[in-house]
Coordinates of C-alpha atoms and ligand atoms in Angstrom, one line a residue:
X181 CA 23.1 6.6 1.8
X182 CA 23.4 7.6 -1.8
X183 CA 21.9 9.9 -3.8
X184 CA 19.9 8.6 -6.6
X185 CA 17.6 9.9 -10.0
X186 CA 14.4 9.5 -10.9
X187 CA 14.1 5.6 -11.8
X188 CA 11.9 6.9 -14.6
X189 CA 13.3 9.7 -16.1
X190 CA 17.0 9.2 -15.1
X191 CA 17.7 12.8 -14.4
X192 CA 19.0 14.0 -10.8
X193 CA 16.6 16.6 -8.8
X194 CA 17.4 19.5 -6.6
X195 CA 13.9 19.8 -5.9
X196 CA 13.4 18.8 -1.8
X197 CA 9.5 18.6 -1.2
X198 CA 9.7 16.6 1.4
X199 CA 12.1 16.6 5.1
X200 CA 11.3 14.3 7.8
X201 CA 13.3 12.2 10.2
X202 CA 16.3 13.2 8.4
X203 CA 15.2 12.0 5.0
X204 CA 14.8 14.0 1.6
X205 CA 12.3 13.8 -0.4
X206 CA 12.7 15.0 -4.2
X207 CA 10.1 15.7 -6.5
X208 CA 11.5 14.8 -10.6
X209 CA 10.7 17.9 -12.4
X210 CA 9.6 16.0 -15.6
X211 CA 7.0 13.3 -13.9
X212 CA 6.8 14.5 -10.6
X213 CA 7.5 11.3 -8.9
X214 CA 8.8 12.1 -5.3
X215 CA 11.8 9.7 -4.0
X216 CA 13.9 9.5 -1.2
X217 CA 17.6 10.8 -2.0
X218 CA 19.8 10.2 -0.7
X219 CA 18.5 6.5 -0.1
X220 CA 19.5 4.2 2.7
X221 CA 20.9 0.8 1.7
X222 CA 18.7 -2.3 1.2
X223 CA 20.1 -3.8 3.9
X224 CA 19.1 -0.8 6.1
X225 CA 15.8 -1.4 4.8
X226 CA 15.4 -5.0 5.5
X227 CA 16.6 -4.5 9.0
X228 CA 13.5 -1.9 9.5
X229 CA 10.9 -4.8 8.6
X230 CA 13.1 -7.8 10.3
X231 CA 13.3 -6.2 13.6
X232 CA 9.5 -5.1 14.3
X233 CA 10.6 -1.1 14.4
X234 CA 8.9 -0.7 11.2
X235 CA 6.4 2.6 12.2
X236 CA 3.4 0.5 12.5
X237 CA 4.2 -2.9 15.0
X238 CA 3.3 -6.4 14.2
X239 CA 0.8 -6.1 17.1
X240 CA -0.8 -3.3 15.8
X241 CA -1.5 -4.8 12.8
X242 CA -3.1 -8.3 14.3
X243 CA -5.5 -6.2 16.7
X244 CA -6.5 -4.3 13.6
X245 CA -8.4 -7.2 12.4
X246 CA -11.9 -5.6 11.7
X247 CA -10.9 -2.9 10.0
X248 CA -8.5 -5.1 7.6
X249 CA -11.2 -7.7 7.2
X250 CA -13.7 -4.8 6.3
X251 CA -11.4 -3.2 3.9
X252 CA -10.6 -6.9 2.0
X253 CA -14.1 -7.3 1.9
X254 CA -14.5 -3.9 -0.1
X255 CA -11.3 -4.6 -2.6
X256 CA -12.3 -8.2 -3.3
X257 CA -15.6 -6.8 -4.2
X258 CA -14.0 -5.2 -7.1
X259 CA -11.4 -7.5 -7.7
X260 CA -14.0 -9.9 -8.7
X261 CA -15.2 -8.0 -11.5
X262 CA -11.3 -9.2 -13.0
X263 CA -10.7 -12.4 -11.6
X264 CA -13.3 -15.3 -10.6
X265 CA -10.7 -17.4 -8.2
X266 CA -7.6 -18.8 -8.7
X267 CA -4.2 -19.0 -6.6
X268 CA -3.9 -15.5 -5.1
X269 CA -0.3 -14.3 -4.1
X270 CA 0.0 -10.9 -1.6
X271 CA 3.1 -9.3 -1.1
X272 CA 2.7 -7.8 2.1
X273 CA 0.4 -9.9 3.5
X274 CA 0.5 -8.6 7.2
X275 CA -1.2 -11.0 9.4
X276 CA -3.4 -12.2 6.3
X277 CA -6.9 -11.2 6.8
X278 CA -7.3 -10.0 3.1
X279 CA -6.2 -13.5 2.0
X280 CA -8.5 -15.0 4.7
X281 CA -11.6 -12.8 3.1
X282 CA -10.1 -13.5 -0.3
X283 CA -10.2 -17.8 0.4
X284 CA -13.8 -17.2 1.4
X285 CA -14.4 -16.3 -2.0
X286 CA -12.8 -19.0 -3.7
X287 CA -9.1 -18.2 -3.9
X288 CA -6.7 -20.4 -3.0
X289 CA -4.0 -17.9 -0.8
X290 CA -0.5 -17.4 -0.5
X291 CA 1.3 -15.0 1.4
X292 CA 4.6 -13.1 1.4
X293 CA 5.5 -11.0 4.7
X294 CA 8.8 -10.1 6.0
X295 CA 7.4 -9.8 9.5
X296 CA 8.0 -12.7 11.3
X297 CA 5.6 -12.5 14.1
X298 CA 2.6 -11.5 11.2
X299 CA 3.5 -14.5 9.1
X300 CA 3.6 -16.7 11.9
X301 CA 0.3 -15.6 12.6
X302 CA -0.9 -16.2 9.5
X303 CA 0.7 -19.7 9.1
X304 CA -0.7 -20.9 12.6
X305 CA -3.7 -19.0 13.3
X306 CA -5.4 -18.8 9.7
X307 CA -3.3 -21.9 7.8
X308 CA -2.7 -19.9 4.8
X309 CA 1.2 -20.8 3.6
X310 CA 3.3 -17.4 3.8
X311 CA 7.0 -17.2 3.3
X312 CA 9.4 -14.4 5.1
X313 CA 11.2 -13.8 1.6
X314 CA 11.8 -11.2 -0.7
X315 CA 10.3 -11.1 -3.9
X316 CA 11.5 -13.5 -6.5
X317 CA 10.5 -15.8 -9.3
X318 CA 11.6 -18.7 -7.1
X319 CA 9.0 -18.5 -4.1
X320 CA 6.4 -21.1 -3.7
X321 CA 9.0 -23.8 -5.8
X322 CA 8.2 -21.6 -9.0
X323 CA 4.4 -21.4 -8.9
X324 CA 2.6 -18.6 -11.2
X325 CA -0.6 -17.1 -9.8
X326 CA -3.9 -15.9 -11.4
X327 CA -3.7 -12.9 -9.8
X328 CA -1.3 -10.6 -7.1
X329 CA -2.4 -8.3 -5.0
X330 CA -0.8 -5.8 -2.6
X331 CA -2.0 -2.3 -0.3
X332 CA 0.2 0.2 0.1
X333 CA 3.1 -1.6 -0.6
X334 CA 4.9 0.2 -3.8
X335 CA 6.0 2.9 -1.8
X336 CA 8.0 0.6 0.2
X337 CA 9.8 -1.1 -2.7
X338 CA 13.5 -0.4 -2.7
X339 CA 13.4 -0.7 -7.1
X340 CA 9.7 -0.6 -8.1
X341 CA 10.4 -1.5 -11.8
X342 CA 12.7 -4.7 -11.3
X343 CA 9.6 -6.0 -8.7
X344 CA 6.9 -5.2 -11.1
X345 CA 9.1 -7.1 -13.3
X346 CA 9.2 -9.9 -11.1
X347 CA 5.2 -9.8 -10.1
X348 CA 4.8 -10.1 -14.2
X349 CA 7.0 -13.2 -14.6
X350 CA 5.4 -14.5 -11.2
X351 CA 1.5 -14.1 -12.9
X352 CA 0.4 -16.9 -15.5
X353 CA -0.7 -15.6 -18.9
X354 CA -3.7 -13.1 -18.5
X355 CA -3.0 -12.8 -15.0
X356 CA -4.0 -10.0 -12.7
X357 CA -2.6 -7.3 -10.7
X358 CA -4.5 -5.5 -8.3
X359 CA -3.4 -3.0 -6.0
X360 CA -4.2 0.5 -3.9
X361 CA -1.5 3.1 -3.3
X362 CA -1.8 6.4 -2.5
X363 CA -1.5 10.2 -5.1
X364 CA 0.9 12.2 -2.9
X365 CA 3.1 12.8 -5.8
X366 CA 0.0 14.9 -7.8
X367 CA -0.9 16.4 -4.5
X368 CA -1.1 20.0 -3.9
X369 CA 2.0 21.0 -1.5
X370 CA -0.9 23.0 0.5
X371 CA -2.2 19.4 1.3
X372 CA 1.0 18.5 3.2
X373 CA 0.0 19.8 6.6
X374 CA -2.7 17.7 6.5
X375 CA -0.8 14.7 6.3
X376 CA 0.2 13.3 9.9
X377 CA 3.4 11.7 8.9
X378 CA 5.0 10.8 5.7
X379 CA 6.5 7.8 7.5
X380 CA 10.1 8.5 6.1
X381 CA 12.3 6.1 5.8
X382 CA 9.8 3.6 5.3
X383 CA 8.1 5.4 2.2
X384 CA 11.2 5.4 -0.4
X385 CA 9.0 6.8 -3.2
X386 CA 5.7 8.1 -3.9
X387 CA 3.3 8.4 -7.1
X388 CA 0.7 9.8 -9.0
X389 CA -1.3 8.1 -11.6
X390 CA 0.8 9.4 -14.5
X391 CA 3.7 7.6 -12.6
X392 CA 1.6 4.5 -12.2
X393 CA 0.8 4.2 -15.9
X394 CA 4.5 4.4 -16.5
X395 CA 5.3 1.7 -14.2
X396 CA 3.3 -1.1 -15.5
X397 CA 3.9 0.1 -19.1
X398 CA 7.6 -0.9 -18.5
X399 CA 6.8 -3.7 -16.8
X400 CA 4.6 -5.6 -19.3
X401 CA 1.0 -4.7 -18.0
X402 CA -1.8 -3.2 -19.4
X403 CA -4.0 -0.8 -17.5
X404 CA -7.7 -2.1 -17.2
X405 CA -9.3 -0.2 -14.0
X406 CA -8.5 2.8 -11.8
X407 CA -10.6 4.0 -9.3
X408 CA -9.8 7.3 -6.7
X409 CA -11.0 8.0 -3.5
X410 CA -10.5 11.2 -1.9
X411 CA -8.9 10.4 1.7
X412 CA -9.2 14.2 2.6
X413 CA -12.2 14.1 4.8
X414 CA -10.6 11.8 7.0
X415 CA -7.3 13.9 7.1
X416 CA -8.9 16.4 7.8
X417 CA -11.5 15.6 10.6
X418 CA -8.3 13.8 11.6
X419 CA -6.6 17.2 12.1
X420 CA -9.6 18.8 14.0
X421 CA -10.0 16.0 16.7
X422 CA -7.9 13.3 16.4
X423 CA -4.5 14.0 17.7
X424 CA -4.8 12.4 20.9
X425 CA -1.3 12.1 22.8
X426 CA -0.2 8.1 22.4
X427 CA -2.1 7.6 19.1
X428 CA 0.1 6.8 16.1
X429 CA -1.1 7.9 12.9
X430 CA 0.4 7.2 8.9
X431 CA -0.7 8.5 6.0
X432 CA -2.6 5.5 5.2
X433 CA -5.2 5.1 8.0
X434 CA -5.3 6.3 11.1
X435 CA -3.5 3.8 13.5
X436 CA -4.2 3.7 17.0
X437 CA -2.8 2.1 19.7
X438 CA -4.2 -0.1 21.9
X439 CA -7.4 -2.7 20.9
X440 CA -9.2 0.1 19.6
X441 CA -11.7 -2.7 17.9
X442 CA -13.1 -4.2 20.7
X443 CA -16.0 -2.3 21.5
X444 CA -19.2 -1.6 19.6
X445 CA -18.0 2.6 19.8
X446 CA -14.7 1.7 18.3
X447 CA -16.4 -0.7 15.6
X448 CA -18.6 2.1 14.7
X449 CA -15.7 4.3 14.5
X450 CA -14.3 2.0 11.9
X451 CA -17.2 2.2 10.0
X452 CA -17.5 6.0 9.8
X453 CA -13.8 6.0 8.3
X454 CA -14.3 3.3 6.3
X455 CA -17.6 5.1 4.8
X456 CA -16.0 8.4 4.5
X457 CA -13.0 7.0 2.5
X458 CA -14.7 4.6 0.3
X459 CA -18.3 5.9 -0.3
X460 CA -17.9 9.6 0.5
X461 CA -14.4 9.6 -0.6
X462 CA -15.6 8.4 -4.4
X463 CA -17.5 11.4 -4.9
X464 CA -15.9 13.4 -8.0
X465 CA -12.4 13.2 -6.1
X466 CA -10.0 15.8 -6.6
X467 CA -6.4 14.9 -8.6
X468 CA -4.5 17.5 -6.8
X469 CA -6.1 16.2 -3.2
X470 CA -4.6 13.8 -1.0
X471 CA -6.2 10.4 -2.4
X472 CA -5.7 6.7 -2.2
X473 CA -6.2 4.8 -5.7
X474 CA -7.4 1.4 -6.2
X475 CA -5.3 0.0 -9.4
X476 CA -5.9 -3.3 -11.8
X477 CA -3.8 -4.7 -14.3
X478 CA -3.3 -7.2 -16.7
X479 CA -0.4 -9.4 -18.0
X480 CA 0.5 -8.2 -21.5
X481 CA 1.2 -11.4 -23.6
Ligands
ZN77 ZN1 11.0 11.4 -13.3

């Protein structure tokens, strides 16, 4: 565990705003970035994913197929405006449902996933190439990609500036980076009580759109598209009706234990959540409220 400074401004902060599971999230007074400090070591973080002890287990991810495919098709609909096809790499690909949907639209899929159960599922059941190595420029024998995609991954990155530079190197000229993340660094603190868990220490950083712009500028990308979706209606409903015992929640979505997607009723619930998030949530989302943001950027030459 080591004290760190803001990765963008280089100055330390003594402004704690989140405390969870013995970890402290500090807000940079310059740029608003929220980061865990003191921070666990990289080995401790890798341990967390490899041994299946991260907050959401591999089995839960795999049994969440219906929702994952629905959300994948939404995101691919947006991505298609910027990339017609080609080789696509997903970082933190989970069980591979996004990549499987991408393949149906003509993309050639490749996955990077730390969790061996999910990586194995992707290779054996979906037939998609997947490796369990850290992000580097050497993966897949030095292959370069037309698109790199990740969803709710950047809060987990140990060194986002370094990793985004690697992503830049992994892209072909004019390649596309497309990702989704939350806006918690710009969210008003009065909404914190609606967040079931910040998932510390799985999450190391929380960004706002200005932080994401800085991250892209410093790593060789040109921002070409952003889309904000309010997740407050979902959080509010969950805080009123959803906290039954035995359910696990996180800040991305409302994962529940068990085979929730087996029945028609469960599928309907997923559909309602989906509609609230990406359709109702798209109607005039306010910056200081909890949101998820879709970002598309192009590699600068
Ligand atoms: Zn800063």
